[in-house]
Short mmCIF file of C-alpha atoms and ligand atoms in Angstrom, two decimals:
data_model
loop_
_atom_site.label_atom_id
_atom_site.label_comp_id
_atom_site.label_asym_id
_atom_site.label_seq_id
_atom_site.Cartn_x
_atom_site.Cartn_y
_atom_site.Cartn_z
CA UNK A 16 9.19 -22.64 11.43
CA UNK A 17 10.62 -19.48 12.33
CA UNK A 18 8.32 -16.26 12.61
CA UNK A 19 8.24 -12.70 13.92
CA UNK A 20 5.72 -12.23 16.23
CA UNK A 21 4.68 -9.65 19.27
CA UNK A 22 2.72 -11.43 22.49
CA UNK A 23 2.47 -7.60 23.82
CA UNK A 24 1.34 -4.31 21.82
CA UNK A 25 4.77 -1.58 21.71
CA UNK A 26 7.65 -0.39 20.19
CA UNK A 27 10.15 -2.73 17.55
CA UNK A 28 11.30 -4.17 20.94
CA UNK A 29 8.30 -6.44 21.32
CA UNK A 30 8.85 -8.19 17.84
CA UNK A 31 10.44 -11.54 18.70
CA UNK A 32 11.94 -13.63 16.13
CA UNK A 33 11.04 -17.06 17.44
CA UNK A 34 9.88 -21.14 16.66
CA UNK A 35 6.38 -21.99 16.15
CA UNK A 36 4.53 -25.05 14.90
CA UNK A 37 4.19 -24.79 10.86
CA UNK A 38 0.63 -23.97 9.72
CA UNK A 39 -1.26 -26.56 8.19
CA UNK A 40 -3.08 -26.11 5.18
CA UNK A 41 -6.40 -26.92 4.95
CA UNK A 42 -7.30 -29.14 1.12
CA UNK A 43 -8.60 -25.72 -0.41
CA UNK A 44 -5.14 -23.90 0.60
CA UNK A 45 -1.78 -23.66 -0.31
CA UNK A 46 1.42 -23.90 1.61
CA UNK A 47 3.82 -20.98 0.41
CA UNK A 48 7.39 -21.00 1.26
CA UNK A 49 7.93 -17.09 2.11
CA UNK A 50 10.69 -15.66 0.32
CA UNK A 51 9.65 -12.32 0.90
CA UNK A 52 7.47 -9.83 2.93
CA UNK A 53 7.45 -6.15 2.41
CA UNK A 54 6.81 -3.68 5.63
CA UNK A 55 3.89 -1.10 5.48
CA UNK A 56 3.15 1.59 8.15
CA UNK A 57 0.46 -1.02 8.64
CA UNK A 58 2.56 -3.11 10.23
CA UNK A 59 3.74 -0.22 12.58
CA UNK A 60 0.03 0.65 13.46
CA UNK A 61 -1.04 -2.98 14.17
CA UNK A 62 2.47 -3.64 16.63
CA UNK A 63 0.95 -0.26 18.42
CA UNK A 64 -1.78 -1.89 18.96
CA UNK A 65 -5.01 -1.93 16.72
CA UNK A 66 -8.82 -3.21 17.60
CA UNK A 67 -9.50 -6.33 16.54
CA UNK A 68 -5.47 -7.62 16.43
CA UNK A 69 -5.26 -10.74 19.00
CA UNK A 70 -2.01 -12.03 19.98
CA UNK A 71 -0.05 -13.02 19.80
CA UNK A 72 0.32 -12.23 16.40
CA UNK A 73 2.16 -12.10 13.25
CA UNK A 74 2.41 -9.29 11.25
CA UNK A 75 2.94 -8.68 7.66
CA UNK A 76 1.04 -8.43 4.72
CA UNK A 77 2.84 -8.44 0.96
CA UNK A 78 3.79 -12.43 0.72
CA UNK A 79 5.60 -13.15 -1.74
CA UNK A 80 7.21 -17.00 -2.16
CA UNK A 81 7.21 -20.60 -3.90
CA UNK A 82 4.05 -22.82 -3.81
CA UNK A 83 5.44 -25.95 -1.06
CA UNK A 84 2.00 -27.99 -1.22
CA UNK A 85 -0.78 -27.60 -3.16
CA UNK A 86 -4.30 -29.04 -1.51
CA UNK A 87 -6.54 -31.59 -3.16
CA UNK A 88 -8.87 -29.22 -3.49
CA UNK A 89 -7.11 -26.54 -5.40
CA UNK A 90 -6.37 -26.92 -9.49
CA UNK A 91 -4.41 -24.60 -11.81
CA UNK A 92 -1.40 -24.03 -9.32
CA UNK A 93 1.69 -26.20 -9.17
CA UNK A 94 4.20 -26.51 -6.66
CA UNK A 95 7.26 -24.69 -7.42
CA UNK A 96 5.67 -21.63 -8.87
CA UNK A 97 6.32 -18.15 -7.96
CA UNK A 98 3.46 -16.21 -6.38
CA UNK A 99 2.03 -13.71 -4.56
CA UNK A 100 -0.18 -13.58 -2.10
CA UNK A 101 -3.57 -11.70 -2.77
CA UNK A 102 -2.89 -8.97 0.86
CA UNK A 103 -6.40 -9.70 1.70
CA UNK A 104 -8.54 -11.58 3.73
CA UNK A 105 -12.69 -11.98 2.92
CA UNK A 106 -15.08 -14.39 3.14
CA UNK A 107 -15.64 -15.19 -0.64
CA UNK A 108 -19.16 -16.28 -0.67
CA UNK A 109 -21.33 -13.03 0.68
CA UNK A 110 -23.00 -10.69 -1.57
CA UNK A 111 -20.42 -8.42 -1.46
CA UNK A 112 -17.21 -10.95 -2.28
CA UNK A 113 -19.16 -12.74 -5.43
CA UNK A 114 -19.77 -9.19 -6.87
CA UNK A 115 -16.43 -8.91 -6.73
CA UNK A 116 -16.20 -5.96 -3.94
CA UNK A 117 -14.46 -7.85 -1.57
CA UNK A 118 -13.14 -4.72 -0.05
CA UNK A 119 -16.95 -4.48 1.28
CA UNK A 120 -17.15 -7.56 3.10
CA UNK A 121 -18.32 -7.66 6.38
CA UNK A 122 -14.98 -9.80 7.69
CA UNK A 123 -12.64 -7.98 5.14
CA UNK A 124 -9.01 -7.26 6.91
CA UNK A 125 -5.51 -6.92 5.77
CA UNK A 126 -3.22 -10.04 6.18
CA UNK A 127 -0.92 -9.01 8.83
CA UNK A 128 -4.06 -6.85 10.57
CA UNK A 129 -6.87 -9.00 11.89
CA UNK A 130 -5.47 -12.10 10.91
CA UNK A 131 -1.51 -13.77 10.89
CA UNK A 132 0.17 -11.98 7.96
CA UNK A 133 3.74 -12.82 5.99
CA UNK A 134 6.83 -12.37 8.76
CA UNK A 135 7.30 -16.15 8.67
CA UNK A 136 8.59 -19.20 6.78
CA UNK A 137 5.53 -20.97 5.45
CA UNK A 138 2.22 -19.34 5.32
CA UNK A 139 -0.97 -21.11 4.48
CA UNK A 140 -2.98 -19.15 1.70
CA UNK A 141 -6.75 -19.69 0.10
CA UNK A 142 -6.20 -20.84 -3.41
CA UNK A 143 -7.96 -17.55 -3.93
CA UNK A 144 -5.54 -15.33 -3.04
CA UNK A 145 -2.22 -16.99 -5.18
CA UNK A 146 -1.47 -15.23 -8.27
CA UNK A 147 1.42 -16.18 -10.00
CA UNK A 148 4.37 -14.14 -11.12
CA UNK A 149 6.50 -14.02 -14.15
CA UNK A 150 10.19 -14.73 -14.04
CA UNK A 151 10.86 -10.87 -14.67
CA UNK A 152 10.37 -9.69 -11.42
CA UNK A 153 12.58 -11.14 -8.53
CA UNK A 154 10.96 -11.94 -5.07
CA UNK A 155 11.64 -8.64 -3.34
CA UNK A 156 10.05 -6.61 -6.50
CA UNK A 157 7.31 -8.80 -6.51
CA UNK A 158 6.94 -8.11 -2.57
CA UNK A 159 6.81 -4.49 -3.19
CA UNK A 160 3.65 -4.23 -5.55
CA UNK A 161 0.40 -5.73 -3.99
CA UNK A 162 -0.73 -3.65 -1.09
CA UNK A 163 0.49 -0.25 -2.42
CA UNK A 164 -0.44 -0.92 -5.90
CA UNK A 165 -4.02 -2.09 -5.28
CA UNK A 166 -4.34 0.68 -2.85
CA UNK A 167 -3.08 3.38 -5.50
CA UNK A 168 -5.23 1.51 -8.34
CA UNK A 169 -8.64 1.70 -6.29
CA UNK A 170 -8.08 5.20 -5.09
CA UNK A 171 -7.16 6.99 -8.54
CA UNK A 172 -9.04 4.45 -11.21
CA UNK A 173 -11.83 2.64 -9.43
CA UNK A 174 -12.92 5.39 -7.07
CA UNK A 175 -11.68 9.21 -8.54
CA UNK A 176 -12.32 8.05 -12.27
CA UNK A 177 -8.60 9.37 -13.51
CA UNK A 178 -9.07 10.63 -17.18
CA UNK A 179 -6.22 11.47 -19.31
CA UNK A 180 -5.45 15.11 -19.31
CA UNK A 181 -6.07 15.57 -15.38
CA UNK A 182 -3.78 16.83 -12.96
CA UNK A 183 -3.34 15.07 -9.75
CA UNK A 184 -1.47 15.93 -6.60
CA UNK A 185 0.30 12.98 -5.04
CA UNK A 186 1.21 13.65 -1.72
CA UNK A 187 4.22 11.96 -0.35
CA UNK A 188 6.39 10.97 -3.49
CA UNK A 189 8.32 8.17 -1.35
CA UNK A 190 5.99 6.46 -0.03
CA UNK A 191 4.51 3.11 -1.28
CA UNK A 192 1.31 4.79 -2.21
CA UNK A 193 2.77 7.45 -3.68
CA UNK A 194 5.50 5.69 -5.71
CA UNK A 195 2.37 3.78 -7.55
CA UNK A 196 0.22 6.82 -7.67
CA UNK A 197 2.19 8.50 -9.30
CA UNK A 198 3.10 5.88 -12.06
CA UNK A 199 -0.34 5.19 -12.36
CA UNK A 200 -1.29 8.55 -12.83
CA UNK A 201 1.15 9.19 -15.48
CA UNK A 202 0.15 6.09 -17.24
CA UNK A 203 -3.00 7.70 -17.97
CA UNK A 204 -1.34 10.47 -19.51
CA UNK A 205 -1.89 12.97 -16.61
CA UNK A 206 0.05 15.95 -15.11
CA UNK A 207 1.80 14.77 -11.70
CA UNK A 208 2.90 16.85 -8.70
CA UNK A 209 4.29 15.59 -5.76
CA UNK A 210 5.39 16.18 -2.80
CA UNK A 211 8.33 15.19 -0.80
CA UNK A 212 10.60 16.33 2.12
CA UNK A 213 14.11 16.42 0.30
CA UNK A 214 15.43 17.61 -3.46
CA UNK A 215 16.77 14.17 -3.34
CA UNK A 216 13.07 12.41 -3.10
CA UNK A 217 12.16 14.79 -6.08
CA UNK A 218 14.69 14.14 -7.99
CA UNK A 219 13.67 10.49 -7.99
CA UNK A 220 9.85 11.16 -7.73
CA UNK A 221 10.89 13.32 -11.58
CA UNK A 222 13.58 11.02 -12.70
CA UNK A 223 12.47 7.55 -11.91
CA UNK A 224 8.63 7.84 -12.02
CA UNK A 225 8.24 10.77 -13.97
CA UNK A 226 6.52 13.12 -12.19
CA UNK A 227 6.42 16.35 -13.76
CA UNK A 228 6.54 18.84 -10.77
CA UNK A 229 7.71 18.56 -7.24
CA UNK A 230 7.40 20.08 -3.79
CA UNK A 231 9.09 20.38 -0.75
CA UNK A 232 7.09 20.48 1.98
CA UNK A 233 9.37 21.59 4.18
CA UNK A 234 10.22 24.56 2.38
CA UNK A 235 7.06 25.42 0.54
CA UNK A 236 3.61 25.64 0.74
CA UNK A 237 2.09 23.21 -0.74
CA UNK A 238 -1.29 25.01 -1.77
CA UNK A 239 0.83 27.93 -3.04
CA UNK A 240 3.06 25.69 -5.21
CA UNK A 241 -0.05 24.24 -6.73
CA UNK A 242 -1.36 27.47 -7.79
CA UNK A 243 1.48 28.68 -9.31
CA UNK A 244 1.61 25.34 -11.28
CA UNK A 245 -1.89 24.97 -12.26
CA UNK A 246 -2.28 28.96 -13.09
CA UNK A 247 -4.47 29.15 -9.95
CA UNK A 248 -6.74 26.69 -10.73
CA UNK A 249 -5.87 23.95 -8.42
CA UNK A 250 -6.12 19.99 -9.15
CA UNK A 251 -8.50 17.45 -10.23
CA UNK A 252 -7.41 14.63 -7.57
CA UNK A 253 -5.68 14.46 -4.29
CA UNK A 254 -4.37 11.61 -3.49
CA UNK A 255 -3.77 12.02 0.38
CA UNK A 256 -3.08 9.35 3.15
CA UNK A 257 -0.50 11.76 5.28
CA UNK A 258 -3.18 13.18 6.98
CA UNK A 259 -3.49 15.79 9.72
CA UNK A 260 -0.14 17.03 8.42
CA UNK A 261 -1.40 17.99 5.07
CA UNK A 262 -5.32 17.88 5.04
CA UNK A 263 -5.76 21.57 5.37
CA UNK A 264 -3.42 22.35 2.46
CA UNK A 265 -4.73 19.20 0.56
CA UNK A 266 -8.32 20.64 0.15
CA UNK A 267 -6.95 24.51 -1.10
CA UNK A 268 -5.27 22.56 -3.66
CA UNK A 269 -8.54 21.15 -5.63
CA UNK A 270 -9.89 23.02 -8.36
CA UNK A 271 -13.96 23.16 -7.89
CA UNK A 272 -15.74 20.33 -8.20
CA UNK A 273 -11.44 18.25 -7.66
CA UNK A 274 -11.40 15.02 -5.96
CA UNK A 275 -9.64 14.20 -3.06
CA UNK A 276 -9.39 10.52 -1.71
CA UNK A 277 -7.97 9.25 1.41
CA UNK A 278 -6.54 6.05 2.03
CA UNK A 279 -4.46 7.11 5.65
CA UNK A 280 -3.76 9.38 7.91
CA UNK A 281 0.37 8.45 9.05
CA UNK A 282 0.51 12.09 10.75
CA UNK A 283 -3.31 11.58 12.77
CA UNK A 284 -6.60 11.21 11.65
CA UNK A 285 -8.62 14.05 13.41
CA UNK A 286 -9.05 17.04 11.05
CA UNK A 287 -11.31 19.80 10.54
CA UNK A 288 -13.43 20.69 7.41
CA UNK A 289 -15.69 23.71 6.53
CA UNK A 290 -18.77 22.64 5.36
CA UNK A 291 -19.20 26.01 3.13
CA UNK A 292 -16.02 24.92 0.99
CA UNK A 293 -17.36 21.60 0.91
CA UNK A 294 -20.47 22.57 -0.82
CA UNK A 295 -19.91 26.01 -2.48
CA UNK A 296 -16.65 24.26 -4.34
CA UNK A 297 -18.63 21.04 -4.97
CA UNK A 298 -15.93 19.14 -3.80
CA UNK A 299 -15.52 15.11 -3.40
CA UNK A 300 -13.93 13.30 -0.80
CA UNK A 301 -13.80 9.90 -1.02
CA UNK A 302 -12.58 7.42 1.80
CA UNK A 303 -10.22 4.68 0.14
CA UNK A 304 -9.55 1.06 1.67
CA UNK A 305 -7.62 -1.31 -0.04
CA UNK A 306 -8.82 -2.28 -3.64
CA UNK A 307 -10.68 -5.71 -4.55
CA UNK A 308 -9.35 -8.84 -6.10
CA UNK A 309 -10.40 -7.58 -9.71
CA UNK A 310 -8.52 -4.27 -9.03
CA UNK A 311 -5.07 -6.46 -7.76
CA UNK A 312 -5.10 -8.41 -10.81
CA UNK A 313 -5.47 -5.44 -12.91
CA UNK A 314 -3.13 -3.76 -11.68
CA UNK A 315 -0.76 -6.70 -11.55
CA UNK A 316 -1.49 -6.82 -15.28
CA UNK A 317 0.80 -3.74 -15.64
CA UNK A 318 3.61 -4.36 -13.60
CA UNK A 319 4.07 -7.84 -14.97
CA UNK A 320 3.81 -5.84 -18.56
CA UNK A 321 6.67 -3.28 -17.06
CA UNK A 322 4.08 -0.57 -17.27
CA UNK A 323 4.73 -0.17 -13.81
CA UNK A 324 7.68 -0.41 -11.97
CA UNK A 325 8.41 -1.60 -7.89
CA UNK A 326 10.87 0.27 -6.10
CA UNK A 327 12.71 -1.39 -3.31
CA UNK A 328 14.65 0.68 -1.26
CA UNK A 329 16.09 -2.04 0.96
CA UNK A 330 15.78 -5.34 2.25
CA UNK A 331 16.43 -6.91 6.05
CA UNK A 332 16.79 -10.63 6.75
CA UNK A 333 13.64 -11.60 9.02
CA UNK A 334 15.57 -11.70 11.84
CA UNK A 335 16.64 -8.11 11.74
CA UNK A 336 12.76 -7.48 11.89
CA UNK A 337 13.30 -4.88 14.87
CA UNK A 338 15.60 -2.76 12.50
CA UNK A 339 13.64 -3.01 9.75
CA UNK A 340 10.47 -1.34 11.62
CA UNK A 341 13.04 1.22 12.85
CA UNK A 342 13.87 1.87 9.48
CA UNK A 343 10.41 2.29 8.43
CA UNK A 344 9.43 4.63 11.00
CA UNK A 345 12.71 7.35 10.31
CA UNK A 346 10.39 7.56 6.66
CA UNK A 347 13.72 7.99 5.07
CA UNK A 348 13.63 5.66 2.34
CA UNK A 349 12.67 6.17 -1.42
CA UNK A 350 10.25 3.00 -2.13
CA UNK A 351 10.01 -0.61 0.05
CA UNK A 352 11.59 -2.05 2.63
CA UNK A 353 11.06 -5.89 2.33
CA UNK A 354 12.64 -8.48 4.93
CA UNK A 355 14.05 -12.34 3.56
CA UNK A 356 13.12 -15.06 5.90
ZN1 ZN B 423 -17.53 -11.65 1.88
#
């Protein structure tokens, strides 16, 4: 089959778009035929060069295809269905995984990270991990939900406890994790504001996902924005994964006893806190990493319903892999960028 993989850590130049042997599926697996893959600024980290990443490797991690082979041991799916590909790898029998946290487990990684992900033709899967899709969503929508979604749905419902009536601060309105943030938020009937760096983004971020106020971080402060909007009272949840970019600002924005939770750190991951805020303002900060199995379906629940709504921005063929990752790293789209193989 054909694949995109690096033998060397680096810039898009190391991704090679070459032949390799087609996996075979073990009987509790399931061959998908990859029809599409959507990029993260995962994938950009782990072609950097990330512990734990051997090579070479193949990167990728929202798989989206038709089911090619189904094992002997695996019942309920039939070949020729749309599905996705659960983003997640765990080991599915320790304490953690049968309680249903498989974000816990102790070998828990992102396809695409520590093991092969999606930028290929045919990718094995664990019957585990295939959900199938309804007709209503085409292969690149589908593409765009799992990571960001799950991500978005873990952060706000299963780790901040979103109630109606809150107001949240999504950083980044363009972003994967923002587009679904923001939805999700205002499915719960709360009070969005977002951030982005053009009117154009916030036009989109009001019009398409209906936020209800937006920022330019280029041209405002984002702490003073908030405290115009909220009367000075700040925000209930911060949904951050910018980073050392925004951190400082992110925390003045919380009302006492707000939320904030993390889930990246795209602009660098060393920042500062003051323990006196922390404390005196009773504040929360909660680290975020992926969602479980339980949360994807959930979520997934939604979108299928039309609740929620993926946002491609654009799509490469796999071959054009390089200029895909170059288009990912100008941050200039509004929503995915997914690659055909
Ligand atoms: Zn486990």
């Amino acid at each position: 089959m054909k694949a995109v993989r690096f033998h060397q850590f680096g810039g898009p130049e190391v991704l090679n778009y070459e032949d390799i042997p087609d996996p075979q599926p073990r009987k509790d697996q399931v061959l998908v035929r990859v029809k599409a893959c959507s990029l993260n600024h995962l994938d950009l980290w782990v072609r950097q060069g990330l512990p734990g990443v051997k090579l070479p490797h193949i990167p990728g991690s929202d798989i989206v295809g038709e089911v090619l082979e189904v094992g002997e041991y695996v019942s309920g799916i039939k070949s020729g269905q749309s599905v996705i590909v659960a983003p997640m790898h765990f080991c599915g029998h320790c304490a953690k995984c049968v309680a249903g946290l498989q974000n816990q487990c102790r070998e828990f990684t992102v396809l695409g990270n520590a093991v092969d992900g999606g930028d290929c033709e045919l990718f094995a899967a664990p019957a585990t991990n295939v959900i199938p899709v309804p007709d209503s969503l085409d292969f690149n929508q589908a593409a765009s939900v799992p990571l960001v979604f799950v991500t978005a749905w873990h952060m706000l419902v299963g780790l901040a406890q979103l109630r109606p009536g809150q107001t949240v601060l999504v950083l980044g309105a363009s972003s994967g994790v923002g587009i679904a943030a923001i939805q999700i938020a205002k499915m719960f009937h709360c009070r969005v504001i977002t951030t982005a760096g053009n009117e154009e983004k916030l036009e989109k971020a009001r019009t398409l996902l209906g936020a209800d106020h937006g920022i330019n971080h280029y041209r405002q402060k984002i702490s003073e924005e908030v405290r115009k909007i909220t009367n000075k009272e700040g925000v209930d949840i911060v949904v951050e994964h910018v980073g050392a970019a925004t951190w400082e600002e992110s925390l003045k924005c919380l009302k006492t006893a707000g939320t904030l939770v993390t889930c990246g750190a795209t602009t660098g991951s060393s920042v500062g806190i003051d323990l006196r805020h922390l404390f005196a303002r009773q504040l929360r900060l909660l680290g975020s990493y992926m969602g479980t199995m339980g949360e994807l379906n959930e979520v997934l629940g939604h979108v299928f319903a039309g609740r929620l709504k993926p946002v491609v921005d654009r799509t490469f063929p796999l071959s054009e892999i390089r200029a895909a990752h170059e288009y990912l790293a100008k941050s200039q789209m509004f929503g995915k960028v997914v690659v055909n193989p």
